[in-house]
Short mmCIF file of C-alpha atoms in Angstrom, two decimals:
data_model
loop_
_atom_site.label_atom_id
_atom_site.label_comp_id
_atom_site.label_asym_id
_atom_site.label_seq_id
_atom_site.Cartn_x
_atom_site.Cartn_y
_atom_site.Cartn_z
CA MET J 108 18.90 110.20 35.14
CA LEU J 109 21.88 108.55 36.80
CA PRO J 110 24.99 110.73 37.30
CA PRO J 111 27.99 109.98 35.06
CA LEU J 112 30.39 107.30 36.28
CA LYS J 113 33.16 109.87 36.79
CA HIS J 114 30.94 111.90 39.13
CA LEU J 115 30.05 108.76 41.07
CA LEU J 116 33.74 107.96 41.50
CA LEU J 117 34.41 111.49 42.73
CA MET J 118 31.59 111.24 45.27
CA LEU J 119 32.90 107.92 46.54
CA LEU J 120 36.42 109.23 47.16
CA PRO J 121 37.26 109.52 50.86
CA VAL J 122 37.12 113.18 51.86
CA THR J 123 38.26 114.75 55.10
CA ILE J 124 36.20 117.90 55.56
CA LEU J 125 38.21 121.12 55.90
CA ALA J 126 41.52 119.29 55.78
CA ALA J 127 43.57 122.19 54.42
CA PRO J 128 47.14 121.99 55.79
CA SER J 129 47.35 124.49 58.65
CA GLU J 130 51.16 124.48 58.46
CA ASP J 131 50.95 125.96 54.94
CA GLU J 132 48.49 128.73 55.76
CA ILE J 133 49.78 132.27 55.22
CA ARG J 134 49.02 133.93 58.53
CA MET J 135 50.27 137.44 57.77
CA LEU J 136 51.53 138.58 54.39
CA PRO J 137 53.94 141.55 54.54
CA GLY J 138 52.90 144.63 52.61
CA LEU J 139 49.15 144.38 53.07
CA ALA J 140 47.31 147.29 54.68
CA GLU J 141 44.66 144.88 55.96
CA GLU J 142 44.18 141.15 56.03
CA PRO J 143 42.25 139.70 53.07
CA SER J 144 38.80 138.18 53.46
CA PHE J 145 39.95 134.86 51.97
CA LYS J 146 42.42 132.24 53.13
CA GLN J 147 45.66 131.55 51.30
CA TYR J 148 48.32 128.88 51.55
CA SER J 149 51.94 128.49 50.45
CA GLY J 150 54.08 125.38 50.63
CA TYR J 151 55.40 122.47 48.61
CA LEU J 152 53.88 119.71 46.52
CA ALA J 153 55.67 116.42 45.95
CA ALA J 154 56.40 115.94 42.26
CA THR J 155 58.46 112.97 41.06
CA GLY J 156 61.62 111.73 42.75
CA SER J 157 63.53 114.49 44.53
CA ARG J 158 61.52 117.35 43.07
CA ARG J 159 59.35 119.69 45.13
CA LEU J 160 57.15 122.29 43.45
CA HIS J 161 56.24 125.43 45.33
CA TYR J 162 52.58 126.42 45.29
CA TRP J 163 50.57 129.43 46.40
CA PHE J 164 46.83 128.81 46.72
CA VAL J 165 44.31 131.62 47.11
CA GLU J 166 40.74 130.76 47.97
CA SER J 167 37.82 132.38 46.19
CA VAL J 168 36.42 135.59 47.68
CA ASN J 169 32.91 134.28 47.10
CA ASN J 170 32.16 130.64 47.89
CA PRO J 171 35.37 128.60 48.06
CA LYS J 172 33.47 125.40 48.87
CA LYS J 173 31.56 125.54 45.59
CA ASP J 174 33.63 127.71 43.28
CA PRO J 175 35.91 125.91 40.80
CA VAL J 176 39.65 125.42 41.19
CA ALA J 177 41.72 127.13 38.47
CA VAL J 178 45.41 126.28 38.09
CA TRP J 179 47.75 128.94 36.66
CA LEU J 180 51.07 128.11 34.97
CA ASN J 181 53.46 130.74 33.62
CA GLY J 182 55.71 129.67 30.78
CA GLY J 183 59.35 130.17 29.87
CA PRO J 184 60.21 127.39 30.21
CA GLY J 185 61.81 128.65 33.37
CA CYS J 186 59.48 131.50 34.40
CA SER J 187 57.68 131.61 37.72
CA SER J 188 53.92 131.52 38.18
CA LEU J 189 54.35 133.90 41.11
CA PHE J 190 54.82 136.67 38.57
CA GLY J 191 51.37 135.69 37.35
CA LEU J 192 50.08 136.01 40.90
CA LEU J 193 51.78 139.29 41.84
CA GLY J 194 51.92 140.93 38.42
CA GLU J 195 48.96 139.64 36.44
CA ASN J 196 45.84 137.93 37.80
CA GLY J 197 46.37 137.40 41.53
CA PRO J 198 44.63 139.19 44.41
CA PHE J 199 47.59 141.53 45.01
CA LYS J 200 50.09 143.47 42.93
CA VAL J 201 53.50 144.60 44.15
CA MET J 202 54.00 148.35 44.10
CA ASP J 203 57.15 150.06 42.81
CA ASP J 204 58.71 150.15 46.29
CA GLY J 205 58.98 146.34 46.27
CA ALA J 206 57.39 146.20 49.72
CA THR J 207 53.76 147.29 49.48
CA LEU J 208 50.92 145.19 48.09
CA GLU J 209 47.90 146.74 46.43
CA PRO J 210 44.62 144.80 46.04
CA ASN J 211 43.83 143.77 42.47
CA PRO J 212 40.10 144.29 41.80
CA PHE J 213 40.35 142.07 38.71
CA SER J 214 41.87 139.07 40.47
CA TRP J 215 40.81 135.72 39.14
CA ASN J 216 39.90 134.61 42.65
CA ASN J 217 36.77 136.69 42.15
CA VAL J 218 35.40 133.69 40.26
CA ALA J 219 37.56 130.72 41.33
CA ASN J 220 39.96 129.27 43.87
CA VAL J 221 43.31 129.79 42.13
CA LEU J 222 46.35 127.53 42.48
CA TYR J 223 49.70 128.92 41.29
CA ILE J 224 52.40 126.27 40.74
CA GLU J 225 56.06 127.12 40.07
CA SER J 226 57.11 124.56 37.49
CA PRO J 227 59.36 122.79 36.60
CA ALA J 228 61.62 122.16 39.61
CA GLY J 229 64.23 124.90 39.99
CA VAL J 230 61.87 127.66 38.89
CA GLY J 231 61.04 130.29 41.50
CA PHE J 232 61.06 128.64 44.92
CA SER J 233 60.70 125.09 43.54
CA TYR J 234 63.70 122.82 43.99
CA ALA J 235 65.15 119.33 43.70
CA THR J 236 66.91 117.83 46.71
CA ASP J 237 69.59 116.39 44.42
CA SER J 238 69.99 119.70 42.50
CA ASN J 239 69.36 117.90 39.20
CA TYR J 240 67.15 120.18 37.12
CA VAL J 241 67.45 118.58 33.68
CA THR J 242 63.96 118.13 32.26
CA ASN J 243 61.77 118.25 29.15
CA ASP J 244 58.13 118.62 28.08
CA ASP J 245 57.11 115.08 29.04
CA ARG J 246 58.82 115.10 32.42
CA THR J 247 57.37 118.51 33.27
CA ALA J 248 53.87 117.26 32.47
CA THR J 249 54.41 114.19 34.66
CA GLU J 250 55.71 116.33 37.52
CA ASN J 251 52.80 118.76 37.24
CA TYR J 252 50.39 115.82 37.31
CA ALA J 253 52.07 114.38 40.42
CA ALA J 254 51.93 117.81 42.06
CA MET J 255 48.21 118.04 41.32
CA LYS J 256 47.62 114.69 42.99
CA ASP J 257 49.53 115.89 46.04
CA PHE J 258 47.56 119.14 46.10
CA PHE J 259 44.28 117.27 46.40
CA ASN J 260 45.83 115.06 49.07
CA LYS J 261 46.52 118.27 51.02
CA PHE J 262 43.14 119.81 50.14
CA PRO J 263 40.74 116.86 49.72
CA GLU J 264 37.72 119.09 50.27
CA TYR J 265 38.28 120.51 46.77
CA ARG J 266 38.26 117.19 44.90
CA VAL J 267 34.63 117.54 43.85
CA ASN J 268 34.99 121.15 42.66
CA GLU J 269 35.21 121.71 38.94
CA LEU J 270 38.82 121.98 37.77
CA PHE J 271 40.28 124.24 35.07
CA ILE J 272 43.91 124.44 33.88
CA THR J 273 45.15 127.83 32.63
CA GLY J 274 48.44 129.40 31.65
CA GLU J 275 50.27 131.56 29.14
CA SER J 276 53.22 131.50 26.73
CA TYR J 277 55.04 128.15 27.11
CA GLY J 278 51.95 127.25 29.09
CA GLY J 279 50.72 126.47 25.58
CA ILE J 280 52.75 123.28 26.05
CA TYR J 281 52.15 122.78 29.78
CA VAL J 282 48.37 123.29 29.80
CA PRO J 283 47.17 120.83 27.15
CA MET J 284 49.70 118.17 28.20
CA LEU J 285 48.69 118.36 31.86
CA SER J 286 45.01 118.51 30.92
CA VAL J 287 45.29 115.26 28.95
CA LEU J 288 46.84 113.50 31.96
CA LEU J 289 44.17 114.83 34.32
CA MET J 290 41.38 113.94 31.90
CA GLY J 291 42.51 110.32 32.00
CA ASP J 292 42.30 110.15 35.80
CA PRO J 293 38.74 109.90 37.19
CA SER J 294 39.84 111.37 40.52
CA PHE J 295 40.06 114.81 38.84
CA ASN J 296 36.93 116.75 37.92
CA LEU J 297 38.49 118.44 34.88
CA LYS J 298 36.08 120.66 32.95
CA GLY J 299 38.19 122.94 30.80
CA TYR J 300 41.34 124.92 30.09
CA ALA J 301 42.53 128.29 28.80
CA VAL J 302 45.81 129.27 27.13
CA GLY J 303 46.88 132.89 26.72
CA ASN J 304 49.31 133.83 23.93
CA GLY J 305 50.46 130.25 23.90
CA VAL J 306 53.06 128.21 22.08
CA SER J 307 51.02 126.07 19.71
CA SER J 308 52.74 125.35 16.38
CA ASP J 309 56.29 126.39 15.52
CA GLU J 310 55.51 126.57 11.81
CA MET J 311 52.38 128.69 12.23
CA LEU J 312 53.82 131.06 14.82
CA GLY J 313 57.07 131.40 12.89
CA SER J 314 55.43 132.08 9.55
CA SER J 315 52.77 134.41 10.93
CA ILE J 316 55.25 136.66 12.74
CA MET J 317 56.76 137.57 9.35
CA TYR J 318 53.35 138.80 8.18
CA PHE J 319 52.80 140.50 11.54
CA ALA J 320 56.10 142.37 11.24
CA TYR J 321 55.38 143.56 7.71
CA TYR J 322 51.80 144.63 8.30
CA HIS J 323 52.72 146.41 11.55
CA GLY J 324 55.33 148.52 9.79
CA LEU J 325 58.45 146.84 11.18
CA VAL J 326 59.61 145.68 7.76
CA GLY J 327 59.64 147.79 4.60
CA THR J 328 58.39 146.85 1.15
CA THR J 329 61.89 146.13 -0.19
CA GLU J 330 62.71 143.81 2.71
CA TRP J 331 59.34 142.07 2.41
CA THR J 332 59.77 141.56 -1.33
CA ASN J 333 63.20 139.97 -0.78
CA LEU J 334 61.80 137.78 2.00
CA VAL J 335 58.94 136.50 -0.15
CA LYS J 336 61.26 135.98 -3.13
CA GLN J 337 63.77 133.88 -1.18
CA CYS J 338 61.29 131.96 0.98
CA CYS J 339 58.04 131.70 -0.94
CA GLY J 340 58.88 131.54 -4.62
CA GLY J 341 57.60 135.09 -5.02
CA SER J 342 54.07 134.33 -3.80
CA GLU J 343 53.24 135.54 -0.29
CA ASN J 344 50.12 133.34 -0.24
CA SER J 345 52.20 130.16 0.08
CA CYS J 346 54.80 131.16 2.65
CA LYS J 347 55.98 128.71 5.28
CA PHE J 348 58.94 130.68 6.55
CA VAL J 349 60.15 128.23 9.18
CA SER J 350 60.49 125.20 6.93
CA ALA J 351 61.74 127.35 4.05
CA ALA J 352 64.48 128.85 6.24
CA GLN J 353 65.60 125.35 7.19
CA GLN J 354 65.99 124.42 3.52
CA SER J 355 67.43 127.60 2.01
CA ASN J 356 70.39 129.68 3.18
CA ALA J 357 69.11 132.67 1.21
CA CYS J 358 65.72 132.43 2.91
CA GLU J 359 67.34 131.99 6.31
CA THR J 360 69.35 135.17 5.75
CA GLU J 361 66.21 137.18 5.02
CA VAL J 362 64.36 135.65 7.97
CA ARG J 363 67.21 136.58 10.29
CA LYS J 364 66.98 140.20 9.18
CA VAL J 365 63.36 140.33 10.32
CA ARG J 366 64.09 138.47 13.55
CA GLU J 367 66.88 140.93 14.36
CA ILE J 368 64.36 143.76 14.17
CA ILE J 369 61.90 141.95 16.43
CA ASP J 370 64.40 140.53 18.94
CA GLY J 371 67.21 143.07 18.65
CA GLY J 372 66.35 145.13 21.71
CA SER J 373 64.65 148.13 20.12
CA PHE J 374 61.15 146.81 20.81
CA ASP J 375 59.43 145.00 23.63
CA ALA J 376 58.70 141.69 21.93
CA TYR J 377 56.00 141.05 24.51
CA ASN J 378 54.12 144.24 23.61
CA LEU J 379 54.99 146.04 20.38
CA TYR J 380 53.67 149.39 21.59
CA ALA J 381 55.12 149.37 25.11
CA PRO J 382 58.30 151.36 25.86
CA CYS J 383 61.48 149.60 26.98
CA ALA J 384 61.67 149.98 30.74
CA PHE J 385 65.42 150.73 30.79
CA GLY J 386 65.73 152.24 27.34
CA VAL J 387 66.42 150.70 23.96
CA GLY J 388 69.14 148.05 23.87
CA SER J 389 69.70 147.98 27.62
CA HIS J 390 68.07 144.69 28.55
CA LEU J 391 69.70 141.30 29.07
CA GLU J 392 70.59 139.35 25.97
CA ALA J 393 69.70 136.11 27.75
CA HIS J 394 66.07 136.72 26.94
CA ASN J 395 66.59 135.65 23.32
CA GLY J 396 66.50 131.98 24.30
CA LEU J 397 63.15 132.52 25.95
CA VAL J 398 61.51 134.24 22.99
CA ASP J 399 62.31 132.75 19.62
CA TRP J 400 60.20 129.55 19.82
CA ALA J 401 59.38 129.02 16.21
CA PHE J 402 62.92 129.31 14.84
CA ARG J 403 64.58 127.15 17.48
CA SER J 404 65.34 124.54 14.81
CA LEU J 405 67.62 126.89 12.87
CA PRO J 406 71.38 126.41 13.45
CA GLN J 407 71.79 128.92 16.28
CA HIS J 408 68.80 127.41 18.08
CA SER J 409 69.60 123.75 17.47
CA LYS J 410 70.63 123.07 21.06
CA SER J 411 68.26 122.64 23.94
CA ARG J 412 67.63 125.82 25.88
CA GLY J 413 70.35 126.71 28.40
CA TYR J 414 72.78 129.49 29.17
CA GLY J 415 75.67 128.22 31.28
CA SER J 416 76.85 125.92 34.00
CA LYS J 417 74.77 127.29 36.87
CA ARG J 418 71.45 128.89 37.68
CA ILE J 419 71.37 132.37 36.14
CA ARG J 420 68.88 135.14 35.56
CA ALA J 421 66.99 135.00 32.29
CA GLU J 422 64.69 137.97 32.68
CA ARG J 423 62.25 139.00 29.98
CA GLY J 424 63.72 141.70 27.78
CA CYS J 425 62.54 145.32 27.89
CA THR J 426 60.39 144.77 30.98
CA ASN J 427 61.09 145.85 34.56
CA ASN J 428 59.75 143.40 37.12
CA THR J 429 62.37 144.16 39.77
CA ARG J 430 59.70 145.03 42.31
CA VAL J 431 58.39 141.45 42.35
CA SER J 432 61.90 140.04 42.86
CA VAL J 433 62.62 142.50 45.67
CA TYR J 434 59.37 141.60 47.41
CA LEU J 435 59.69 137.82 47.15
CA ASN J 436 63.32 137.81 48.30
CA SER J 437 62.54 139.75 51.45
CA PRO J 438 63.30 137.50 54.48
CA GLU J 439 59.93 138.44 56.00
CA VAL J 440 58.05 137.44 52.85
CA ARG J 441 59.96 134.17 52.47
CA HIS J 442 59.11 133.35 56.08
CA ALA J 443 55.44 134.19 55.54
CA LEU J 444 55.39 131.92 52.47
CA ASN J 445 56.97 129.03 54.41
CA ILE J 446 60.08 128.94 52.21
CA PRO J 447 63.03 127.08 53.82
CA GLU J 448 66.22 129.12 54.25
CA SER J 449 68.10 126.56 52.15
CA VAL J 450 66.03 127.33 49.04
CA HIS J 451 67.64 129.57 46.42
CA THR J 452 66.67 133.19 45.79
CA TRP J 453 63.58 133.82 43.71
CA GLN J 454 64.03 134.87 40.08
CA GLU J 455 61.29 135.62 37.59
CA CYS J 456 62.94 133.42 34.95
CA SER J 457 65.81 130.96 35.43
CA ALA J 458 67.96 128.54 33.48
CA PHE J 459 70.24 125.76 34.72
CA GLY J 460 73.00 125.10 32.25
CA GLU J 461 73.35 123.89 28.70
CA GLY J 462 70.56 121.51 27.79
CA TRP J 463 68.60 121.82 31.05
CA TYR J 464 65.27 121.92 29.18
CA THR J 465 64.59 119.94 26.02
CA ASN J 466 61.64 121.05 23.90
CA ILE J 467 60.04 117.93 22.47
CA TYR J 468 56.87 119.13 20.78
CA ASN J 469 56.76 121.68 17.96
CA ASN J 470 53.02 121.20 17.39
CA THR J 471 50.43 120.58 20.11
CA THR J 472 47.60 119.36 17.87
CA PRO J 473 47.59 115.75 19.22
CA PHE J 474 46.95 116.96 22.77
CA TYR J 475 44.04 119.16 21.74
CA GLN J 476 42.49 116.35 19.71
CA LYS J 477 42.59 114.12 22.78
CA LEU J 478 40.89 116.83 24.83
CA PHE J 479 38.18 117.24 22.19
CA ASN J 480 37.63 113.48 22.16
CA GLY J 481 37.18 113.63 25.92
CA GLY J 482 34.64 116.45 25.69
CA ILE J 483 36.87 119.00 27.44
CA ARG J 484 36.25 122.60 26.36
CA GLY J 485 38.85 125.33 26.09
CA ILE J 486 39.70 128.92 25.23
CA LEU J 487 42.73 130.14 23.27
CA TYR J 488 43.13 133.88 23.80
CA ASN J 489 45.74 136.29 22.46
CA GLY J 490 46.74 139.87 23.08
CA ASP J 491 46.94 141.27 19.57
CA VAL J 492 50.20 143.25 19.87
CA ASP J 493 52.36 140.40 21.21
CA MET J 494 55.25 139.33 18.98
CA VAL J 495 56.38 136.34 21.06
CA CYS J 496 53.31 134.18 20.44
CA ASN J 497 51.35 136.32 18.02
CA PHE J 498 47.58 136.23 17.58
CA LEU J 499 47.68 135.37 13.89
CA GLY J 500 49.67 132.17 14.34
CA ASP J 501 47.43 131.00 17.17
CA GLU J 502 44.33 131.81 15.10
CA TRP J 503 45.76 129.74 12.26
CA PHE J 504 46.36 126.97 14.76
CA ALA J 505 42.79 127.10 16.09
CA GLU J 506 41.46 126.89 12.53
CA SER J 507 43.76 123.97 11.74
CA LEU J 508 42.21 121.86 14.51
CA GLY J 509 39.18 121.34 12.27
CA ARG J 510 36.43 121.84 14.83
CA PRO J 511 32.89 122.56 13.58
CA VAL J 512 32.17 126.30 13.65
CA ARG J 513 29.41 127.30 16.08
CA GLU J 514 29.62 131.06 15.53
CA GLU J 515 31.65 133.02 13.01
CA ARG J 516 34.19 135.67 14.00
CA LYS J 517 32.63 138.71 15.66
CA MET J 518 33.45 141.45 18.16
CA TRP J 519 33.18 140.72 21.86
CA TYR J 520 32.72 143.31 24.58
CA TYR J 521 33.41 144.29 28.18
CA SER J 522 32.27 147.14 30.45
CA ASP J 523 34.87 149.80 31.27
CA GLU J 524 35.29 151.62 34.61
CA LYS J 525 32.40 153.95 33.67
CA GLY J 526 30.14 151.05 32.81
CA LEU J 527 30.36 151.80 29.09
CA LYS J 528 30.38 148.98 26.55
CA GLN J 529 33.75 148.65 24.83
CA VAL J 530 35.21 146.32 22.20
CA ALA J 531 37.43 143.75 23.91
CA GLY J 532 38.55 142.06 20.71
CA PHE J 533 37.31 139.45 18.27
CA VAL J 534 36.05 135.93 18.94
CA LYS J 535 35.27 132.83 16.88
CA THR J 536 33.49 129.90 18.47
CA PHE J 537 34.05 126.28 17.49
CA ASP J 538 32.69 123.10 19.01
CA LEU J 539 34.51 122.78 22.38
CA LEU J 540 36.93 125.60 21.47
CA THR J 541 36.84 129.40 21.57
CA SER J 542 39.52 131.46 19.82
CA LEU J 543 39.67 135.15 20.67
CA THR J 544 41.85 138.25 20.60
CA VAL J 545 42.23 140.95 23.25
CA ARG J 546 42.50 144.38 21.67
CA GLY J 547 45.60 146.38 22.59
CA SER J 548 47.12 143.72 24.83
CA GLY J 549 50.58 142.26 24.70
CA HIS J 550 51.80 138.85 25.85
CA MET J 551 50.52 139.14 29.43
CA VAL J 552 46.80 139.80 28.93
CA PRO J 553 45.82 139.88 32.64
CA MET J 554 48.48 142.57 33.19
CA ASP J 555 47.73 144.69 30.11
CA ARG J 556 43.94 144.29 29.95
CA PRO J 557 42.74 143.07 33.37
CA ARG J 558 39.02 143.71 32.83
CA PRO J 559 38.67 141.63 29.65
CA ALA J 560 41.01 139.00 31.15
CA LEU J 561 38.72 138.51 34.15
CA LEU J 562 35.76 138.18 31.80
CA ILE J 563 37.61 135.48 29.86
CA ILE J 564 38.15 133.31 32.93
CA GLN J 565 34.64 134.05 34.18
CA ASN J 566 33.11 132.89 30.89
CA LEU J 567 35.34 129.81 30.95
CA VAL J 568 34.35 128.59 34.40
CA GLN J 569 30.69 129.54 33.98
CA ASN J 570 30.53 128.14 30.43
CA THR J 571 29.13 131.45 29.18
CA PRO J 572 29.36 132.50 25.50
CA PHE J 573 31.11 135.71 24.50
#
């Protein structure tokens, strides 16, 4: 049988063997006790216009020539993918001293070559030569697409490798949008995608978090009864809290009471059962603009995301990731990563003034339908104690896509450090789509549950059922 036309086009593309850019290679990374067995690169990819996106590429520990390329995008918008590398699924994790790196046995480069891109421009070490950082969903997708083209110009030997796009949180916007653009370009060998605790539908995430709060004991029966009365006509089976809050002041008042419990600083919204790193109520208030996706259309969220007239910190509330910032802002580390001295300091999450990022899409269904039509398979996975992008809303979203069911919801498993079989969560399989939960994990699944997280990406790239 003749190979598909897309594969023929990929084979006909001019390829320079082993053309990886030597000037971007990381020769010696501070903090490592010994040099890794794989090569890694750090530098810049040309996006659109004046924008340059920083990347860090780690080759597979197995067979980089044949293993797939997986792209990782953290969300925000405004949060750096280098936290994903150094705090979640990369080959190293920064220790508490902010100087020492510890190998991560559950790194995703056990099964793939992994490309971390700091996007959009202004995030992390990425920059714009004209210092104009105003952007939106569409422009970010276009810039990520341009950066991907430049990556394969730098690393043409990887063009024929299978390609997967992954990310978390606002990556629920980035990943499907970028995947659609790549799918339409025959020079990319796109095979699939994965989104962890992703933004999917404002209405579904916003309504489901009310149920989540009640059934996790954050809201009492009296408060729940008032909420249902004002927002749902007294019937909790027909609640659409987001749209109801937009139409009724009484409903909005009750919704705000619940949101104040979730976002008020007493809990880690990213993991309900995790303690606050600096104590209750001590974290930055700026995080609120990075959390409350679903209710952004209410009056206090009616403006595009932004916090002032200059680049400021917008760290995630209740978490302590200082060690990563200390490490990446070390002059020795910046030099090793080929970061110009003129580039700003690294921050986990950043913002650039009122209206710097405009959220265009409050439902990502059209992008997923295009991916299904193109035969691209994907995984939507959720830590089940996250309150930012909760599992219930994303499960509702997966169901709403209308894909034929291949296997009904069941438990899935992983092997623990003793080799014992353990429940990882629950999974439901549709045609071209897998929806699953990760038991006991918060927003950052690779950080909270690294073993099941590695199995997720392994099953994705190997097209293995759960």
